[in-house]
């Protein structure tokens, strides 16, 4: 029997079982509309079963948060059979998921299938670069493809819902979760959010290789005070609307069916209990029809925050605020039935939440075939396939950013060189997998050492130099940093001394960024800075390859080291991507999606800041907006990145000097590849509205294009600016486009470019 026939037989069998229990099977009728199917089913559900749909449990082995005491295997099994569970997270693998789905579908009264969620953040088993790195590619097609591959592998392993994309904008490199987002800019962040949602969900959610996306964390988590994890956020409305919300809105417009709320408070209200965010904005103004899942235990944390008195109060506040599904607090399943019965919570709110959840399950086709994602044959075929590896290699090399290349140290010659490769991270097959890779097997990345060994023309000698961390590395434990073992220094200095060039790989191990990994120093952890300086003393022809999940502040390296390559954590194909860039088989084209500060004291730092009332040192006195011990500018600005070739911009033109409000402003610029290599440049358009009813940033990205250029080639790039790009939200959340002068700048980085201006009449 082929799979299709088997599945149809199952559905028919299910119908018979259902009929014999005296239930209507009309919701299985595909000719009915989605809303009809949902309400037919809802009508048959007991209050307990409804609340069950709002309950999400962690699966049996992996966990990604603190486990509540009430979650024994036995309790979960009983709840599954009773129809008191709507979703599971962290279960994976076609076989395991099928077995659990079977309990829900075949043993519970109504047989409502579960939806299986997982943090497929940058791949399932074949990992792409961490999302921040991918954002550095500015290549929306490659980013969409990467999400598609993730969906392909995850959906074959039983999963149909990813807790991604993370669309949190952040200005603070101290916050470890910047590795999961797209950086500091809402425009770039919105484009990338759209690409990722499209990649995960595809055009057809009903297909067996697409999964539901979840825009998270709604909202403002990226502005957690002092970059400290799980902390408070205080923010004015115009910042919320102009900086934080756009990527969420873009995710919604791209069709994201679910949102996850946040651990943080916003202006004193925990996001999970925030009606304004979830009911007024998301489900109200924006008309979101999908469902909101809480973050892990965040309904329970309403009590800890000091916002709810007890479990019942927290449940009531969360459901009233619009949190539809409880991830691992176990509060809804314990409290909601009572709360409805005693009149604290209106059953209509429960019905609304359940309808949203059921709709997504119907859309996924789970009622037609609850096992459609549990395909062990497909799982074997797609997981880790050659074509998936090729695709993640492609996006990995596109994500690399060349920060410095003095005297053309790079690209390396392919023969005749003696290369010293130094650093524990150079041989590390685990760290490039990043922090969110719970489905990938440990040590499955190609290391830089392995990648470079593929180039046989040179002599390559490897020395570790120093360990970055000691002890066990895992998602759930603190990383122990090595600060006292210098035993590898001498051997690495010896190797460096006699080499033509030193390639040194330094930075953070995979678990030094990500959730719960805030840092107060954003330098090279442990002994690595010291190692770098010692190596430089014996051989100053050094290429520094950085592995990190956040911007680092490396002023010494930036001043002394001739070549610096930002290689983030690039996923499964990491080492191959790095080697191809070092040897010039890929000409780097990445641009920073987040400013790299000079020192941690500059955080938060971002390019689209306000002018302030005193931006310039006018009379040589101290009374201007500055630090007395650091420059204001970052070490490397947003949008910055070099290439082995060079680009020149010319002929910036506007189609007119004056436009009427509502007319499209057309901007064009010529760009020429003036160097010796073919390459790609990210052409960036920034605007500035110098006089407005609320202060606008000194510049804002409003267009970009990734332009391939052969050496010597010139191309014209055109941009359009409409009301969508020219306006802003005021402090009441109203969108305004105001008349007046606009400045524009076009170039290859946020701090320099050709300038012009136009008038909006
Ligand atoms: C907590 C994280 O904040 C969230 O992003 C993630 O999806 C859940 N844990 C589930 O792992």
PDB file of N, CA and C in Angstrom, residues 388-455:
ATOM      1  N   UNK A 388      21.201  19.934   0.259  1.00  0.00           N
ATOM      2  CA  UNK A 388      21.038  20.821   1.419  1.00  0.00           C
ATOM      3  C   UNK A 388      22.386  21.353   1.886  1.00  0.00           C
ATOM      4  N   UNK A 389      23.378  20.491   1.869  1.00  0.00           N
ATOM      5  CA  UNK A 389      24.717  20.936   2.271  1.00  0.00           C
ATOM      6  C   UNK A 389      25.261  21.993   1.304  1.00  0.00           C
ATOM      7  N   UNK A 390      24.985  21.785   0.034  1.00  0.00           N
ATOM      8  CA  UNK A 390      25.416  22.777  -0.967  1.00  0.00           C
ATOM      9  C   UNK A 390      24.767  24.137  -0.691  1.00  0.00           C
ATOM     10  N   UNK A 391      23.465  24.079  -0.383  1.00  0.00           N
ATOM     11  CA  UNK A 391      22.741  25.339  -0.161  1.00  0.00           C
ATOM     12  C   UNK A 391      23.222  26.055   1.098  1.00  0.00           C
ATOM     13  N   UNK A 392      23.521  25.297   2.153  1.00  0.00           N
ATOM     14  CA  UNK A 392      23.974  25.993   3.364  1.00  0.00           C
ATOM     15  C   UNK A 392      25.412  26.499   3.197  1.00  0.00           C
ATOM     16  N   UNK A 393      26.184  25.830   2.351  1.00  0.00           N
ATOM     17  CA  UNK A 393      27.528  26.351   2.047  1.00  0.00           C
ATOM     18  C   UNK A 393      27.396  27.685   1.312  1.00  0.00           C
ATOM     19  N   UNK A 394      26.458  27.719   0.393  1.00  0.00           N
ATOM     20  CA  UNK A 394      26.241  28.937  -0.393  1.00  0.00           C
ATOM     21  C   UNK A 394      25.900  30.116   0.522  1.00  0.00           C
ATOM     22  N   UNK A 395      24.955  29.915   1.440  1.00  0.00           N
ATOM     23  CA  UNK A 395      24.569  31.040   2.302  1.00  0.00           C
ATOM     24  C   UNK A 395      25.669  31.325   3.319  1.00  0.00           C
ATOM     25  N   UNK A 396      26.446  30.301   3.696  1.00  0.00           N
ATOM     26  CA  UNK A 396      27.536  30.528   4.657  1.00  0.00           C
ATOM     27  C   UNK A 396      28.600  31.452   4.059  1.00  0.00           C
ATOM     28  N   UNK A 397      28.992  31.196   2.834  1.00  0.00           N
ATOM     29  CA  UNK A 397      30.035  32.077   2.285  1.00  0.00           C
ATOM     30  C   UNK A 397      29.500  33.495   2.037  1.00  0.00           C
ATOM     31  N   UNK A 398      28.224  33.568   1.737  1.00  0.00           N
ATOM     32  CA  UNK A 398      27.625  34.893   1.528  1.00  0.00           C
ATOM     33  C   UNK A 398      27.513  35.686   2.833  1.00  0.00           C
ATOM     34  N   UNK A 399      27.570  34.980   3.971  1.00  0.00           N
ATOM     35  CA  UNK A 399      27.384  35.641   5.273  1.00  0.00           C
ATOM     36  C   UNK A 399      28.679  36.215   5.847  1.00  0.00           C
ATOM     37  N   UNK A 400      29.799  35.848   5.251  1.00  0.00           N
ATOM     38  CA  UNK A 400      31.093  36.289   5.791  1.00  0.00           C
ATOM     39  C   UNK A 400      31.325  37.765   5.457  1.00  0.00           C
ATOM     40  N   UNK A 401      31.852  38.491   6.437  1.00  0.00           N
ATOM     41  CA  UNK A 401      32.112  39.926   6.221  1.00  0.00           C
ATOM     42  C   UNK A 401      33.612  40.178   6.362  1.00  0.00           C
ATOM     43  N   UNK A 402      34.185  40.774   5.347  1.00  0.00           N
ATOM     44  CA  UNK A 402      35.611  41.128   5.399  1.00  0.00           C
ATOM     45  C   UNK A 402      35.719  42.493   6.075  1.00  0.00           C
ATOM     46  N   UNK A 403      36.322  42.507   7.273  1.00  0.00           N
ATOM     47  CA  UNK A 403      36.363  43.754   8.035  1.00  0.00           C
ATOM     48  C   UNK A 403      37.609  44.571   7.736  1.00  0.00           C
ATOM     49  N   UNK A 404      38.685  43.874   7.413  1.00  0.00           N
ATOM     50  CA  UNK A 404      39.941  44.606   7.164  1.00  0.00           C
ATOM     51  C   UNK A 404      40.812  43.766   6.240  1.00  0.00           C
ATOM     52  N   UNK A 405      41.514  44.413   5.326  1.00  0.00           N
ATOM     53  CA  UNK A 405      42.416  43.661   4.439  1.00  0.00           C
ATOM     54  C   UNK A 405      43.523  44.580   3.948  1.00  0.00           C
ATOM     55  N   UNK A 406      44.428  44.895   4.868  1.00  0.00           N
ATOM     56  CA  UNK A 406      45.544  45.782   4.523  1.00  0.00           C
ATOM     57  C   UNK A 406      46.559  45.045   3.672  1.00  0.00           C
ATOM     58  N   UNK A 407      47.186  45.745   2.795  1.00  0.00           N
ATOM     59  CA  UNK A 407      48.256  45.194   1.918  1.00  0.00           C
ATOM     60  C   UNK A 407      47.814  43.935   1.176  1.00  0.00           C
ATOM     61  N   UNK A 408      46.533  43.826   0.958  1.00  0.00           N
ATOM     62  CA  UNK A 408      45.998  42.647   0.254  1.00  0.00           C
ATOM     63  C   UNK A 408      46.567  41.329   0.775  1.00  0.00           C
ATOM     64  N   UNK A 409      46.568  41.174   2.081  1.00  0.00           N
ATOM     65  CA  UNK A 409      46.989  39.893   2.676  1.00  0.00           C
ATOM     66  C   UNK A 409      46.103  38.781   2.119  1.00  0.00           C
ATOM     67  N   UNK A 410      44.852  39.115   1.945  1.00  0.00           N
ATOM     68  CA  UNK A 410      43.892  38.169   1.371  1.00  0.00           C
ATOM     69  C   UNK A 410      43.533  38.598  -0.041  1.00  0.00           C
ATOM     70  N   UNK A 411      43.153  37.677  -0.903  1.00  0.00           N
ATOM     71  CA  UNK A 411      43.081  36.234  -0.690  1.00  0.00           C
ATOM     72  C   UNK A 411      44.467  35.586  -0.643  1.00  0.00           C
ATOM     73  N   UNK A 412      44.538  34.433  -0.004  1.00  0.00           N
ATOM     74  CA  UNK A 412      45.808  33.716   0.095  1.00  0.00           C
ATOM     75  C   UNK A 412      46.158  33.071  -1.237  1.00  0.00           C
ATOM     76  N   UNK A 413      47.457  33.016  -1.501  1.00  0.00           N
ATOM     77  CA  UNK A 413      47.925  32.265  -2.691  1.00  0.00           C
ATOM     78  C   UNK A 413      47.614  30.791  -2.472  1.00  0.00           C
ATOM     79  N   UNK A 414      47.389  30.073  -3.575  1.00  0.00           N
ATOM     80  CA  UNK A 414      46.987  28.672  -3.401  1.00  0.00           C
ATOM     81  C   UNK A 414      48.168  27.715  -3.313  1.00  0.00           C
ATOM     82  N   UNK A 415      49.365  28.216  -3.548  1.00  0.00           N
ATOM     83  CA  UNK A 415      50.506  27.296  -3.422  1.00  0.00           C
ATOM     84  C   UNK A 415      51.725  28.055  -2.931  1.00  0.00           C
ATOM     85  N   UNK A 416      52.665  27.284  -2.409  1.00  0.00           N
ATOM     86  CA  UNK A 416      53.968  27.844  -2.022  1.00  0.00           C
ATOM     87  C   UNK A 416      53.998  28.533  -0.675  1.00  0.00           C
ATOM     88  N   UNK A 417      52.884  28.525   0.051  1.00  0.00           N
ATOM     89  CA  UNK A 417      52.862  29.225   1.345  1.00  0.00           C
ATOM     90  C   UNK A 417      53.006  28.245   2.499  1.00  0.00           C
ATOM     91  N   UNK A 418      53.680  28.721   3.539  1.00  0.00           N
ATOM     92  CA  UNK A 418      53.653  27.963   4.796  1.00  0.00           C
ATOM     93  C   UNK A 418      52.678  28.693   5.717  1.00  0.00           C
ATOM     94  N   UNK A 419      51.594  28.025   6.036  1.00  0.00           N
ATOM     95  CA  UNK A 419      50.536  28.676   6.835  1.00  0.00           C
ATOM     96  C   UNK A 419      50.486  28.069   8.241  1.00  0.00           C
ATOM     97  N   UNK A 420      50.499  28.938   9.239  1.00  0.00           N
ATOM     98  CA  UNK A 420      50.258  28.473  10.610  1.00  0.00           C
ATOM     99  C   UNK A 420      48.789  28.736  10.913  1.00  0.00           C
ATOM    100  N   UNK A 421      48.073  27.668  11.244  1.00  0.00           N
ATOM    101  CA  UNK A 421      46.657  27.822  11.618  1.00  0.00           C
ATOM    102  C   UNK A 421      46.565  27.642  13.130  1.00  0.00           C
ATOM    103  N   UNK A 422      46.054  28.665  13.805  1.00  0.00           N
ATOM    104  CA  UNK A 422      46.086  28.672  15.277  1.00  0.00           C
ATOM    105  C   UNK A 422      44.702  28.953  15.863  1.00  0.00           C
ATOM    106  N   UNK A 423      44.452  28.372  17.020  1.00  0.00           N
ATOM    107  CA  UNK A 423      43.209  28.658  17.744  1.00  0.00           C
ATOM    108  C   UNK A 423      42.372  27.400  17.930  1.00  0.00           C
ATOM    109  N   UNK A 424      41.842  27.229  19.150  1.00  0.00           N
ATOM    110  CA  UNK A 424      40.997  26.057  19.409  1.00  0.00           C
ATOM    111  C   UNK A 424      39.780  26.068  18.483  1.00  0.00           C
ATOM    112  N   UNK A 425      39.290  27.256  18.192  1.00  0.00           N
ATOM    113  CA  UNK A 425      38.097  27.336  17.345  1.00  0.00           C
ATOM    114  C   UNK A 425      38.378  26.903  15.899  1.00  0.00           C
ATOM    115  N   UNK A 426      39.643  26.912  15.506  1.00  0.00           N
ATOM    116  CA  UNK A 426      39.984  26.508  14.133  1.00  0.00           C
ATOM    117  C   UNK A 426      39.693  25.028  13.909  1.00  0.00           C
ATOM    118  N   UNK A 427      39.791  24.239  14.986  1.00  0.00           N
ATOM    119  CA  UNK A 427      39.554  22.800  14.830  1.00  0.00           C
ATOM    120  C   UNK A 427      38.209  22.393  15.421  1.00  0.00           C
ATOM    121  N   UNK A 428      37.446  23.377  15.869  1.00  0.00           N
ATOM    122  CA  UNK A 428      36.190  23.117  16.575  1.00  0.00           C
ATOM    123  C   UNK A 428      35.085  22.745  15.575  1.00  0.00           C
ATOM    124  N   UNK A 429      34.516  21.565  15.763  1.00  0.00           N
ATOM    125  CA  UNK A 429      33.452  21.121  14.855  1.00  0.00           C
ATOM    126  C   UNK A 429      32.067  21.321  15.481  1.00  0.00           C
ATOM    127  N   UNK A 430      32.076  21.894  16.680  1.00  0.00           N
ATOM    128  CA  UNK A 430      30.828  22.041  17.417  1.00  0.00           C
ATOM    129  C   UNK A 430      30.344  23.499  17.432  1.00  0.00           C
ATOM    130  N   UNK A 431      31.271  24.393  17.763  1.00  0.00           N
ATOM    131  CA  UNK A 431      30.888  25.806  17.904  1.00  0.00           C
ATOM    132  C   UNK A 431      30.247  26.418  16.662  1.00  0.00           C
ATOM    133  N   UNK A 432      30.722  26.065  15.461  1.00  0.00           N
ATOM    134  CA  UNK A 432      30.082  26.686  14.285  1.00  0.00           C
ATOM    135  C   UNK A 432      28.602  26.356  14.175  1.00  0.00           C
ATOM    136  N   UNK A 433      28.136  25.359  14.943  1.00  0.00           N
ATOM    137  CA  UNK A 433      26.712  25.006  14.882  1.00  0.00           C
ATOM    138  C   UNK A 433      25.863  26.012  15.648  1.00  0.00           C
ATOM    139  N   UNK A 434      26.525  26.890  16.417  1.00  0.00           N
ATOM    140  CA  UNK A 434      25.795  27.940  17.128  1.00  0.00           C
ATOM    141  C   UNK A 434      25.091  27.392  18.359  1.00  0.00           C
ATOM    142  N   UNK A 435      24.152  28.187  18.860  1.00  0.00           N
ATOM    143  CA  UNK A 435      23.500  27.860  20.112  1.00  0.00           C
ATOM    144  C   UNK A 435      22.178  27.102  19.902  1.00  0.00           C
ATOM    145  N   UNK A 436      21.442  27.492  18.876  1.00  0.00           N
ATOM    146  CA  UNK A 436      20.125  26.864  18.618  1.00  0.00           C
ATOM    147  C   UNK A 436      20.274  25.757  17.596  1.00  0.00           C
ATOM    148  N   UNK A 437      20.781  24.605  18.005  1.00  0.00           N
ATOM    149  CA  UNK A 437      20.954  23.508  17.043  1.00  0.00           C
ATOM    150  C   UNK A 437      20.640  22.201  17.722  1.00  0.00           C
ATOM    151  N   UNK A 438      19.525  22.183  18.431  1.00  0.00           N
ATOM    152  CA  UNK A 438      19.260  21.026  19.259  1.00  0.00           C
ATOM    153  C   UNK A 438      18.987  19.760  18.466  1.00  0.00           C
ATOM    154  N   UNK A 439      18.677  19.884  17.170  1.00  0.00           N
ATOM    155  CA  UNK A 439      18.468  18.643  16.412  1.00  0.00           C
ATOM    156  C   UNK A 439      19.742  18.163  15.738  1.00  0.00           C
ATOM    157  N   UNK A 440      20.733  19.029  15.648  1.00  0.00           N
ATOM    158  CA  UNK A 440      21.951  18.620  14.947  1.00  0.00           C
ATOM    159  C   UNK A 440      22.824  17.806  15.896  1.00  0.00           C
ATOM    160  N   UNK A 441      23.512  16.833  15.349  1.00  0.00           N
ATOM    161  CA  UNK A 441      24.421  16.053  16.197  1.00  0.00           C
ATOM    162  C   UNK A 441      25.650  16.892  16.503  1.00  0.00           C
ATOM    163  N   UNK A 442      26.187  16.696  17.709  1.00  0.00           N
ATOM    164  CA  UNK A 442      27.385  17.433  18.096  1.00  0.00           C
ATOM    165  C   UNK A 442      28.518  17.170  17.115  1.00  0.00           C
ATOM    166  N   UNK A 443      29.378  18.145  16.997  1.00  0.00           N
ATOM    167  CA  UNK A 443      30.612  18.011  16.202  1.00  0.00           C
ATOM    168  C   UNK A 443      30.366  17.632  14.740  1.00  0.00           C
ATOM    169  N   UNK A 444      29.308  18.183  14.171  1.00  0.00           N
ATOM    170  CA  UNK A 444      29.019  17.834  12.768  1.00  0.00           C
ATOM    171  C   UNK A 444      29.341  18.961  11.803  1.00  0.00           C
ATOM    172  N   UNK A 445      29.950  20.027  12.295  1.00  0.00           N
ATOM    173  CA  UNK A 445      30.324  21.097  11.362  1.00  0.00           C
ATOM    174  C   UNK A 445      31.695  20.788  10.748  1.00  0.00           C
ATOM    175  N   UNK A 446      31.898  21.297   9.552  1.00  0.00           N
ATOM    176  CA  UNK A 446      33.240  21.249   8.954  1.00  0.00           C
ATOM    177  C   UNK A 446      34.048  22.343   9.644  1.00  0.00           C
ATOM    178  N   UNK A 447      35.186  21.976  10.221  1.00  0.00           N
ATOM    179  CA  UNK A 447      35.997  22.988  10.910  1.00  0.00           C
ATOM    180  C   UNK A 447      36.816  23.784   9.891  1.00  0.00           C
ATOM    181  N   UNK A 448      37.369  24.890  10.350  1.00  0.00           N
ATOM    182  CA  UNK A 448      38.240  25.680   9.464  1.00  0.00           C
ATOM    183  C   UNK A 448      39.454  24.840   9.078  1.00  0.00           C
ATOM    184  N   UNK A 449      39.954  24.078  10.037  1.00  0.00           N
ATOM    185  CA  UNK A 449      41.096  23.200   9.748  1.00  0.00           C
ATOM    186  C   UNK A 449      40.758  22.259   8.595  1.00  0.00           C
ATOM    187  N   UNK A 450      39.604  21.613   8.688  1.00  0.00           N
ATOM    188  CA  UNK A 450      39.219  20.680   7.623  1.00  0.00           C
ATOM    189  C   UNK A 450      39.009  21.406   6.292  1.00  0.00           C
ATOM    190  N   UNK A 451      38.393  22.561   6.379  1.00  0.00           N
ATOM    191  CA  UNK A 451      38.155  23.334   5.154  1.00  0.00           C
ATOM    192  C   UNK A 451      39.462  23.714   4.487  1.00  0.00           C
ATOM    193  N   UNK A 452      40.433  24.135   5.291  1.00  0.00           N
ATOM    194  CA  UNK A 452      41.711  24.568   4.707  1.00  0.00           C
ATOM    195  C   UNK A 452      42.539  23.388   4.213  1.00  0.00           C
ATOM    196  N   UNK A 453      42.326  22.234   4.853  1.00  0.00           N
ATOM    197  CA  UNK A 453      43.079  21.053   4.404  1.00  0.00           C
ATOM    198  C   UNK A 453      42.702  20.630   2.980  1.00  0.00           C
ATOM    199  N   UNK A 454      41.539  21.075   2.528  1.00  0.00           N
ATOM    200  CA  UNK A 454      41.154  20.751   1.144  1.00  0.00           C
ATOM    201  C   UNK A 454      42.016  21.474   0.124  1.00  0.00           C
ATOM    202  N   UNK A 455      42.673  22.520   0.546  1.00  0.00           N
ATOM    203  CA  UNK A 455      43.575  23.247  -0.365  1.00  0.00           C
ATOM    204  C   UNK A 455      44.974  22.688  -0.134  1.00  0.00           C
TER     205      UNK A 455
END
